[in-house]
């Protein structure tokens, strides 16, 4: 974002159907960061330097609830709070239950571990051939580039590594991971994650992408990041100029709620899309944040307008202290059921449960096959009506489904 066009951005027609902001970013800035300039706000380094982390930072901006205040005052042994001024401008100053606030301000419930919850529920530490590289699937690896994020999500699946130091962007650790990829020709897809790779300086990212691009068998590079949502200032023209030299490069952007889709975010996604980077979104299903068809429909439709294709909807991982965020699995199926057919197919993500203990992603779909009636399969459409599909006489009929006599079809 260039400083000169920033104030006007807020005046652009707001994304249709998206929630409005409480305050214009310029008003928020003047009130809470007096003395800072328009250029400061648009500078991602300034945003990082001025992150809100403590009770005193946050109580200047919102009315803290008792559980928020207490959780923020407990310093040791848990994921620290970290919120960019930009993302803080989306918080409701009064309502502790607001989606954006719930996602980033800790509360005391976070310190409660319930049954089945773990610090490393996906067993990533056991599927790492070298530190910070997870090789679970045959043809792709997950590269934890850094242990740092600009904004810490309270439901983070990797809170065990965030700012702990072991996954810091250390050149020696990177070398070992790159050497593993070099000697493993089955790896054709490298997914850079973390932490958030876009908290790294352009030069470091450029170096890493360059090293990986030089490996013959690596066909596709991917970056997983939440920066476009929480720090859209990060997506500078310099960054996109650098990234486009490494095609085919794909990006998975973490979005959680339609309130995140501001004009600034739309511009950041537009820049990435204009650089030819196919954009997918990953969303965690979160209780009290996005666990309804209505909110999720706004999110996925808004993402398509930002040229981002909804990719995954994740069942929330059983991370320690996550109970307040977790829905049952049926909720995810209900949401998919409420999207499929009712809106563009491009807007419908895959609903997946990442199986505890390293089982990987398991995709779930609402049941659409009711059964067989002779050679016909009986299927349910999005409106709940039944239809027959005649299977070819040459083929042996499907036997996966039970015979159901005399179904009433449309
Ligand atoms: C999610 C994930 C990937 C990427 O999976 P895709 O389905 O290809 O997006 C790779 N490795 C690990 C360990 C993962 O969790």
Short mmCIF file of C-alpha atoms and ligand atoms in Angstrom, two decimals:
data_model
loop_
_atom_site.label_atom_id
_atom_site.label_comp_id
_atom_site.label_asym_id
_atom_site.label_seq_id
_atom_site.Cartn_x
_atom_site.Cartn_y
_atom_site.Cartn_z
CA UNK A 1 0.00 0.00 0.00
CA UNK A 2 1.47 3.36 -0.90
CA UNK A 3 0.98 6.04 1.73
CA UNK A 4 -0.60 8.43 -0.75
CA UNK A 5 -3.60 6.24 -1.50
CA UNK A 6 -4.12 5.00 2.02
CA UNK A 7 -6.64 7.49 3.44
CA UNK A 8 -8.84 7.10 0.36
CA UNK A 9 -8.92 3.35 0.71
CA UNK A 10 -11.36 3.52 3.54
CA UNK A 11 -13.71 5.55 1.37
CA UNK A 12 -13.87 2.87 -1.30
CA UNK A 13 -17.23 1.20 -1.43
CA UNK A 14 -17.08 -1.47 1.22
CA UNK A 15 -17.17 -5.10 0.12
CA UNK A 16 -20.84 -5.83 -0.40
CA UNK A 17 -22.32 -7.95 2.35
CA UNK A 18 -19.32 -7.64 4.67
CA UNK A 19 -19.60 -6.29 8.20
CA UNK A 20 -18.63 -2.65 8.58
CA UNK A 21 -15.72 -1.51 10.67
CA UNK A 22 -16.21 0.17 14.00
CA UNK A 23 -13.80 2.97 13.16
CA UNK A 24 -11.86 4.12 10.14
CA UNK A 25 -8.21 3.05 10.44
CA UNK A 26 -7.09 6.70 10.27
CA UNK A 27 -9.36 7.60 13.20
CA UNK A 28 -8.12 4.58 15.16
CA UNK A 29 -4.53 5.54 14.45
CA UNK A 30 -4.99 9.17 15.50
CA UNK A 31 -6.63 8.09 18.74
CA UNK A 32 -4.27 5.29 19.79
CA UNK A 33 -0.97 6.08 18.06
CA UNK A 34 -0.79 9.87 18.20
CA UNK A 35 2.29 11.28 16.55
CA UNK A 36 2.53 8.44 14.01
CA UNK A 37 2.19 9.26 10.34
CA UNK A 38 0.22 7.80 7.46
CA UNK A 39 3.54 6.43 6.18
CA UNK A 40 4.16 4.73 9.53
CA UNK A 41 0.82 2.94 9.42
CA UNK A 42 1.45 1.70 5.88
CA UNK A 43 4.91 0.40 6.84
CA UNK A 44 4.88 -3.25 7.94
CA UNK A 45 7.97 -2.76 10.07
CA UNK A 46 6.18 -0.01 12.00
CA UNK A 47 3.20 -2.34 12.41
CA UNK A 48 5.47 -5.07 13.81
CA UNK A 49 7.31 -2.70 16.12
CA UNK A 50 4.05 -1.38 17.54
CA UNK A 51 2.35 -4.73 18.20
CA UNK A 52 0.12 -4.89 21.24
CA UNK A 53 1.31 -7.48 23.74
CA UNK A 54 0.54 -6.51 27.31
CA UNK A 55 -2.35 -5.55 29.56
CA UNK A 56 -1.31 -1.92 29.40
CA UNK A 57 -1.04 -1.97 25.57
CA UNK A 58 -4.45 -3.52 25.21
CA UNK A 59 -6.38 -1.66 27.90
CA UNK A 60 -5.69 1.55 26.00
CA UNK A 61 -7.66 0.11 23.11
CA UNK A 62 -10.40 -2.14 24.47
CA UNK A 63 -12.29 -2.58 27.72
CA UNK A 64 -10.67 -5.78 28.94
CA UNK A 65 -12.90 -8.41 30.51
CA UNK A 66 -11.73 -10.02 33.76
CA UNK A 67 -10.70 -13.33 32.06
CA UNK A 68 -8.79 -11.39 29.38
CA UNK A 69 -7.01 -9.23 31.94
CA UNK A 70 -6.02 -12.18 34.08
CA UNK A 71 -4.78 -14.25 31.12
CA UNK A 72 -2.73 -11.33 29.80
CA UNK A 73 -1.12 -10.84 33.21
CA UNK A 74 0.07 -14.46 33.38
CA UNK A 75 3.28 -14.27 31.50
CA UNK A 76 4.97 -17.59 31.67
CA UNK A 77 4.48 -20.85 29.86
CA UNK A 78 2.01 -19.96 27.20
CA UNK A 79 1.64 -18.34 23.80
CA UNK A 80 2.22 -14.59 24.26
CA UNK A 81 -0.36 -12.14 22.96
CA UNK A 82 0.69 -10.32 19.81
CA UNK A 83 -1.59 -8.11 17.72
CA UNK A 84 -0.64 -5.65 14.98
CA UNK A 85 -2.15 -2.16 15.28
CA UNK A 86 -3.87 -2.83 11.94
CA UNK A 87 -5.57 -5.99 13.20
CA UNK A 88 -6.36 -4.30 16.54
CA UNK A 89 -8.28 -1.66 14.58
CA UNK A 90 -10.77 -4.41 13.68
CA UNK A 91 -11.45 -5.30 17.31
CA UNK A 92 -14.64 -4.26 19.04
CA UNK A 93 -13.56 -2.09 22.00
CA UNK A 94 -16.56 -3.14 24.10
CA UNK A 95 -17.52 -6.70 23.16
CA UNK A 96 -15.11 -9.36 24.45
CA UNK A 97 -17.14 -11.96 22.52
CA UNK A 98 -16.51 -10.37 19.12
CA UNK A 99 -14.92 -12.76 16.62
CA UNK A 100 -11.64 -10.88 16.03
CA UNK A 101 -11.13 -10.31 19.76
CA UNK A 102 -11.85 -13.90 20.74
CA UNK A 103 -9.27 -15.07 18.22
CA UNK A 104 -6.36 -12.97 19.45
CA UNK A 105 -6.81 -11.90 23.10
CA UNK A 106 -6.12 -14.74 25.55
CA UNK A 107 -8.60 -15.65 28.28
CA UNK A 108 -8.11 -17.82 31.37
CA UNK A 109 -9.97 -20.79 29.75
CA UNK A 110 -6.81 -21.24 27.68
CA UNK A 111 -5.01 -22.65 30.71
CA UNK A 112 -7.43 -25.55 31.03
CA UNK A 113 -6.41 -28.76 29.32
CA UNK A 114 -9.34 -31.08 28.64
CA UNK A 115 -9.36 -34.76 27.72
CA UNK A 116 -7.61 -35.62 24.48
CA UNK A 117 -5.91 -32.24 24.17
CA UNK A 118 -2.18 -32.08 23.55
CA UNK A 119 0.58 -29.59 22.75
CA UNK A 120 1.48 -31.42 19.52
CA UNK A 121 -1.83 -33.06 18.56
CA UNK A 122 -0.73 -33.76 14.97
CA UNK A 123 2.41 -35.59 16.09
CA UNK A 124 4.51 -33.35 13.84
CA UNK A 125 7.59 -33.71 15.99
CA UNK A 126 7.55 -37.47 15.24
CA UNK A 127 7.31 -37.11 11.46
CA UNK A 128 10.25 -34.75 11.12
CA UNK A 129 13.33 -36.29 9.46
CA UNK A 130 15.25 -33.14 10.35
CA UNK A 131 14.20 -30.40 12.80
CA UNK A 132 11.47 -28.18 11.37
CA UNK A 133 10.66 -30.29 8.31
CA UNK A 134 7.54 -32.47 8.41
CA UNK A 135 7.45 -35.22 5.77
CA UNK A 136 4.10 -36.96 6.22
CA UNK A 137 2.78 -37.33 2.67
CA UNK A 138 4.66 -39.05 -0.16
CA UNK A 139 5.33 -36.11 -2.45
CA UNK A 140 5.38 -32.97 -0.32
CA UNK A 141 6.96 -31.54 2.80
CA UNK A 142 6.05 -28.88 5.30
CA UNK A 143 8.99 -26.56 6.01
CA UNK A 144 8.75 -24.63 9.28
CA UNK A 145 10.78 -21.61 8.19
CA UNK A 146 10.43 -19.51 11.31
CA UNK A 147 8.85 -19.68 14.76
CA UNK A 148 7.47 -16.20 14.52
CA UNK A 149 4.10 -14.65 13.60
CA UNK A 150 2.95 -11.05 13.53
CA UNK A 151 -0.36 -11.90 15.19
CA UNK A 152 -0.72 -14.90 17.48
CA UNK A 153 -4.01 -16.79 17.11
CA UNK A 154 -5.23 -18.27 20.37
CA UNK A 155 -6.19 -21.54 18.63
CA UNK A 156 -2.74 -21.91 17.04
CA UNK A 157 -1.90 -25.51 16.27
CA UNK A 158 1.82 -24.78 16.61
CA UNK A 159 1.79 -22.70 19.77
CA UNK A 160 4.37 -25.19 21.09
CA UNK A 161 6.97 -23.70 18.74
CA UNK A 162 5.91 -20.05 18.43
CA UNK A 163 8.69 -17.82 19.77
CA UNK A 164 10.31 -20.76 21.58
CA UNK A 165 13.54 -20.50 19.62
CA UNK A 166 13.98 -24.04 18.23
CA UNK A 167 12.36 -23.16 14.89
CA UNK A 168 13.98 -19.75 14.61
CA UNK A 169 15.04 -18.97 11.01
CA UNK A 170 18.52 -20.32 11.64
CA UNK A 171 20.70 -20.75 8.51
CA UNK A 172 22.13 -24.07 9.76
CA UNK A 173 18.68 -25.57 10.39
CA UNK A 174 17.54 -24.33 6.97
CA UNK A 175 20.61 -25.95 5.38
CA UNK A 176 19.74 -29.32 6.90
CA UNK A 177 16.14 -29.08 5.70
CA UNK A 178 17.23 -28.05 2.19
CA UNK A 179 19.78 -30.88 2.08
CA UNK A 180 17.05 -33.37 3.04
CA UNK A 181 14.87 -32.12 0.17
CA UNK A 182 17.85 -32.27 -2.21
CA UNK A 183 18.48 -35.92 -1.42
CA UNK A 184 14.78 -36.90 -1.45
CA UNK A 185 13.65 -36.94 -5.10
CA UNK A 186 10.04 -37.92 -4.25
CA UNK A 187 9.48 -34.40 -2.88
CA UNK A 188 7.91 -32.40 -5.70
CA UNK A 189 6.08 -29.79 -3.55
CA UNK A 190 7.55 -27.73 -0.70
CA UNK A 191 5.19 -25.85 1.57
CA UNK A 192 6.82 -23.02 3.51
CA UNK A 193 5.05 -22.42 6.77
CA UNK A 194 5.96 -21.64 10.37
CA UNK A 195 5.23 -19.33 12.15
CA UNK A 196 4.57 -17.03 9.24
CA UNK A 197 7.18 -16.98 6.45
CA UNK A 198 6.13 -13.45 5.54
CA UNK A 199 7.53 -12.16 8.83
CA UNK A 200 10.93 -12.85 7.26
CA UNK A 201 12.65 -10.01 5.40
CA UNK A 202 12.33 -10.13 1.59
CA UNK A 203 16.04 -11.04 1.22
CA UNK A 204 15.78 -14.11 3.47
CA UNK A 205 12.68 -15.35 1.67
CA UNK A 206 14.31 -14.64 -1.69
CA UNK A 207 17.35 -16.68 -0.61
CA UNK A 208 15.23 -19.64 0.56
CA UNK A 209 12.99 -19.70 -2.51
CA UNK A 210 16.11 -19.45 -4.69
CA UNK A 211 17.76 -22.44 -2.99
CA UNK A 212 14.59 -24.52 -3.35
CA UNK A 213 13.99 -23.49 -6.96
CA UNK A 214 17.42 -24.79 -7.90
CA UNK A 215 16.41 -28.34 -6.84
CA UNK A 216 15.40 -30.17 -10.06
CA UNK A 217 12.68 -32.40 -8.60
CA UNK A 218 10.91 -29.60 -6.69
CA UNK A 219 8.10 -28.64 -9.05
CA UNK A 220 5.88 -26.49 -6.89
CA UNK A 221 6.60 -24.03 -4.10
CA UNK A 222 3.91 -22.96 -1.66
CA UNK A 223 3.77 -20.37 1.10
CA UNK A 224 1.29 -20.61 3.98
CA UNK A 225 0.72 -17.25 5.64
CA UNK A 226 -1.72 -15.15 7.62
CA UNK A 227 0.03 -11.87 6.82
CA UNK A 228 -2.37 -10.73 4.10
CA UNK A 229 -5.18 -10.92 6.71
CA UNK A 230 -3.44 -9.46 9.75
CA UNK A 231 -0.69 -7.34 8.20
CA UNK A 232 -1.77 -6.50 4.64
CA UNK A 233 0.94 -3.79 4.61
CA UNK A 234 3.42 -6.68 4.23
CA UNK A 235 2.31 -7.29 0.64
CA UNK A 236 4.39 -4.59 -1.00
CA UNK A 237 5.08 -4.26 -4.74
CA UNK A 238 8.73 -5.22 -3.96
CA UNK A 239 7.56 -8.46 -2.34
CA UNK A 240 5.34 -9.47 -5.25
CA UNK A 241 8.10 -8.58 -7.74
CA UNK A 242 10.39 -10.97 -5.88
CA UNK A 243 7.83 -13.76 -5.47
CA UNK A 244 6.82 -13.86 -9.12
CA UNK A 245 10.35 -14.96 -10.06
CA UNK A 246 9.71 -18.35 -8.40
CA UNK A 247 6.70 -19.65 -10.30
CA UNK A 248 4.96 -22.05 -10.06
CA UNK A 249 4.38 -20.54 -6.62
CA UNK A 250 1.08 -20.99 -4.80
CA UNK A 251 -0.11 -19.39 -1.57
CA UNK A 252 -2.45 -20.54 1.18
CA UNK A 253 -3.81 -17.61 3.12
CA UNK A 254 -5.30 -18.03 6.56
CA UNK A 255 -8.68 -16.29 6.87
CA UNK A 256 -11.15 -16.80 9.66
CA UNK A 257 -13.98 -14.30 9.47
CA UNK A 258 -15.61 -11.97 6.91
CA UNK A 259 -14.68 -8.94 9.07
CA UNK A 260 -11.09 -9.55 7.98
CA UNK A 261 -11.89 -8.75 4.36
CA UNK A 262 -11.18 -5.02 4.45
CA UNK A 263 -10.25 -2.88 1.44
CA UNK A 264 -6.59 -3.13 2.52
CA UNK A 265 -6.81 -6.93 2.50
CA UNK A 266 -8.55 -6.88 -0.85
CA UNK A 267 -5.69 -4.81 -2.23
CA UNK A 268 -3.04 -7.13 -0.78
CA UNK A 269 -4.75 -10.21 -2.29
CA UNK A 270 -5.14 -8.35 -5.57
CA UNK A 271 -1.40 -7.70 -5.71
CA UNK A 272 -0.60 -11.36 -5.11
CA UNK A 273 -3.17 -12.49 -7.67
CA UNK A 274 -1.84 -9.95 -10.18
CA UNK A 275 1.61 -11.49 -9.66
CA UNK A 276 0.10 -14.73 -10.99
CA UNK A 277 0.06 -16.50 -7.62
CA UNK A 278 -2.95 -18.83 -7.25
CA UNK A 279 -4.46 -18.06 -3.84
CA UNK A 280 -6.23 -20.55 -1.59
CA UNK A 281 -7.61 -19.94 1.87
CA UNK A 282 -7.44 -22.10 4.95
CA UNK A 283 -9.99 -21.54 7.68
CA UNK A 284 -10.25 -23.16 11.08
CA UNK A 285 -13.80 -23.89 12.18
CA UNK A 286 -14.14 -21.97 15.45
CA UNK A 287 -16.96 -21.94 17.97
CA UNK A 288 -18.49 -18.50 18.43
CA UNK A 289 -16.42 -17.11 15.54
CA UNK A 290 -17.43 -18.73 12.27
CA UNK A 291 -19.50 -21.78 13.19
CA UNK A 292 -22.59 -20.90 11.19
CA UNK A 293 -23.58 -21.23 7.55
CA UNK A 294 -24.39 -17.53 7.47
CA UNK A 295 -20.94 -16.32 8.61
CA UNK A 296 -19.10 -18.93 6.56
CA UNK A 297 -21.07 -18.04 3.42
CA UNK A 298 -20.13 -14.37 3.84
CA UNK A 299 -16.51 -15.39 4.28
CA UNK A 300 -16.23 -17.70 1.27
CA UNK A 301 -18.14 -15.37 -1.04
CA UNK A 302 -15.99 -12.45 0.13
CA UNK A 303 -12.87 -14.51 -0.52
CA UNK A 304 -13.92 -15.16 -4.12
CA UNK A 305 -14.32 -11.40 -4.58
CA UNK A 306 -10.75 -11.07 -3.29
CA UNK A 307 -9.71 -13.74 -5.84
CA UNK A 308 -8.97 -16.26 -3.11
CA UNK A 309 -10.32 -19.79 -3.58
CA UNK A 310 -11.51 -21.40 -0.32
CA UNK A 311 -9.29 -24.48 -0.01
CA UNK A 312 -9.64 -26.07 3.42
CA UNK A 313 -12.05 -25.76 6.30
CA UNK A 314 -10.29 -27.40 9.25
CA UNK A 315 -11.88 -29.06 12.21
CA UNK A 316 -10.14 -27.30 15.13
CA UNK A 317 -7.17 -29.36 16.33
CA UNK A 318 -7.33 -30.60 19.94
CA UNK A 319 -4.54 -28.32 21.04
CA UNK A 320 -4.15 -27.71 24.79
CA UNK A 321 -6.70 -25.14 25.98
CA UNK A 322 -8.72 -25.23 22.73
CA UNK A 323 -12.03 -26.43 24.16
CA UNK A 324 -13.65 -23.00 23.97
CA UNK A 325 -12.99 -22.98 20.22
CA UNK A 326 -13.94 -26.54 19.29
CA UNK A 327 -17.26 -27.54 17.75
CA UNK A 328 -18.30 -31.11 17.07
CA UNK A 329 -17.44 -32.54 13.66
CA UNK A 330 -21.09 -32.51 12.57
CA UNK A 331 -21.01 -28.70 12.58
CA UNK A 332 -18.46 -28.72 9.75
CA UNK A 333 -20.60 -31.11 7.71
CA UNK A 334 -23.64 -28.91 8.32
CA UNK A 335 -21.70 -25.92 7.01
CA UNK A 336 -20.58 -27.75 3.86
CA UNK A 337 -24.17 -28.90 3.36
CA UNK A 338 -25.28 -25.27 3.67
CA UNK A 339 -22.78 -24.07 1.07
CA UNK A 340 -22.74 -26.79 -1.61
CA UNK A 341 -25.32 -25.95 -4.25
CA UNK A 342 -26.36 -22.77 -2.50
CA UNK A 343 -23.32 -20.84 -3.71
CA UNK A 344 -20.55 -21.11 -6.34
CA UNK A 345 -18.68 -24.41 -6.28
CA UNK A 346 -15.44 -22.42 -6.20
CA UNK A 347 -16.54 -21.02 -2.84
CA UNK A 348 -16.91 -24.42 -1.17
CA UNK A 349 -13.79 -25.63 0.70
CA UNK A 350 -12.87 -29.20 1.60
CA UNK A 351 -13.78 -29.94 5.20
CA UNK A 352 -10.94 -31.87 6.83
CA UNK A 353 -10.05 -33.32 10.19
CA UNK A 354 -6.30 -33.46 10.71
CA UNK A 355 -6.11 -36.80 12.48
CA UNK A 356 -4.39 -36.72 15.85
CA UNK A 357 -1.07 -38.56 16.15
CA UNK A 358 -0.01 -37.88 12.58
CA UNK A 359 -2.79 -39.51 10.55
CA UNK A 360 -2.92 -36.53 8.22
CA UNK A 361 -5.88 -34.71 6.76
CA UNK A 362 -9.07 -36.72 6.40
CA UNK A 363 -11.73 -35.12 4.19
CA UNK A 364 -15.36 -35.47 5.19
CA UNK A 365 -18.47 -34.88 3.09
CA UNK A 366 -22.14 -34.91 4.00
CA UNK A 367 -23.63 -38.22 2.83
CA UNK A 368 -25.25 -37.84 -0.56
CA UNK A 369 -25.66 -41.48 -1.54
CA UNK A 370 -28.71 -42.99 0.11
CA UNK A 371 -28.34 -46.45 -1.41
CA UNK A 372 -29.08 -48.58 -4.49
CA UNK A 373 -32.31 -49.56 -6.08
CA UNK A 374 -31.42 -52.21 -8.64
CA UNK A 375 -29.03 -50.55 -11.09
CA UNK A 376 -29.91 -47.06 -9.89
CA UNK A 377 -28.00 -45.17 -7.28
CA UNK A 378 -30.26 -43.00 -5.17
CA UNK A 379 -28.71 -39.61 -4.49
CA UNK A 380 -29.76 -36.62 -2.44
CA UNK A 381 -29.31 -33.12 -3.92
CA UNK A 382 -28.57 -29.89 -2.04
CA UNK A 383 -32.26 -29.22 -1.44
CA UNK A 384 -32.70 -32.66 0.09
CA UNK A 385 -34.61 -34.05 -2.90
CA UNK A 386 -33.88 -37.58 -4.14
CA UNK A 387 -32.68 -38.48 -7.64
CA UNK A 388 -31.68 -41.67 -9.43
CA UNK A 389 -28.49 -42.14 -11.37
CA UNK A 390 -28.67 -45.18 -13.72
CA UNK A 391 -25.37 -47.04 -13.60
CA UNK A 392 -24.19 -48.52 -16.92
CA UNK A 393 -25.47 -52.04 -17.61
CA UNK A 394 -22.00 -53.13 -18.82
CA UNK A 395 -20.43 -52.45 -15.45
CA UNK A 396 -21.03 -54.43 -12.31
CA UNK A 397 -23.31 -52.33 -10.10
CA UNK A 398 -21.87 -50.44 -7.12
CA UNK A 399 -22.01 -52.57 -4.03
CA UNK A 400 -20.68 -50.09 -1.51
CA UNK A 401 -24.20 -48.95 -0.67
CA UNK A 402 -27.12 -50.99 0.65
CA UNK A 403 -30.18 -51.82 -1.39
CA UNK A 404 -33.11 -49.63 -0.47
CA UNK A 405 -36.51 -50.67 -1.74
CA UNK A 406 -38.89 -48.24 -3.46
CA UNK A 407 -37.30 -44.85 -2.70
CA UNK A 408 -39.48 -41.90 -3.66
CA UNK A 409 -37.51 -39.85 -6.16
CA UNK A 410 -38.24 -36.55 -7.84
C1 LIG B 1 -1.43 -29.93 5.31
C2 LIG B 1 -0.10 -30.50 5.17
C3 LIG B 1 0.53 -30.58 3.92
C4 LIG B 1 -0.12 -30.06 2.66
O1 LIG B 1 -1.23 -30.82 2.35
P1 LIG B 1 -2.12 -30.48 1.07
O2 LIG B 1 -3.35 -31.34 1.26
O3 LIG B 1 -1.32 -30.87 -0.12
O4 LIG B 1 -2.41 -29.03 1.08
C5 LIG B 1 1.77 -31.16 3.86
N1 LIG B 1 2.37 -31.65 4.96
C6 LIG B 1 1.79 -31.62 6.17
C7 LIG B 1 2.49 -32.21 7.34
C8 LIG B 1 0.54 -31.02 6.32
O5 LIG B 1 -0.04 -30.96 7.53
#
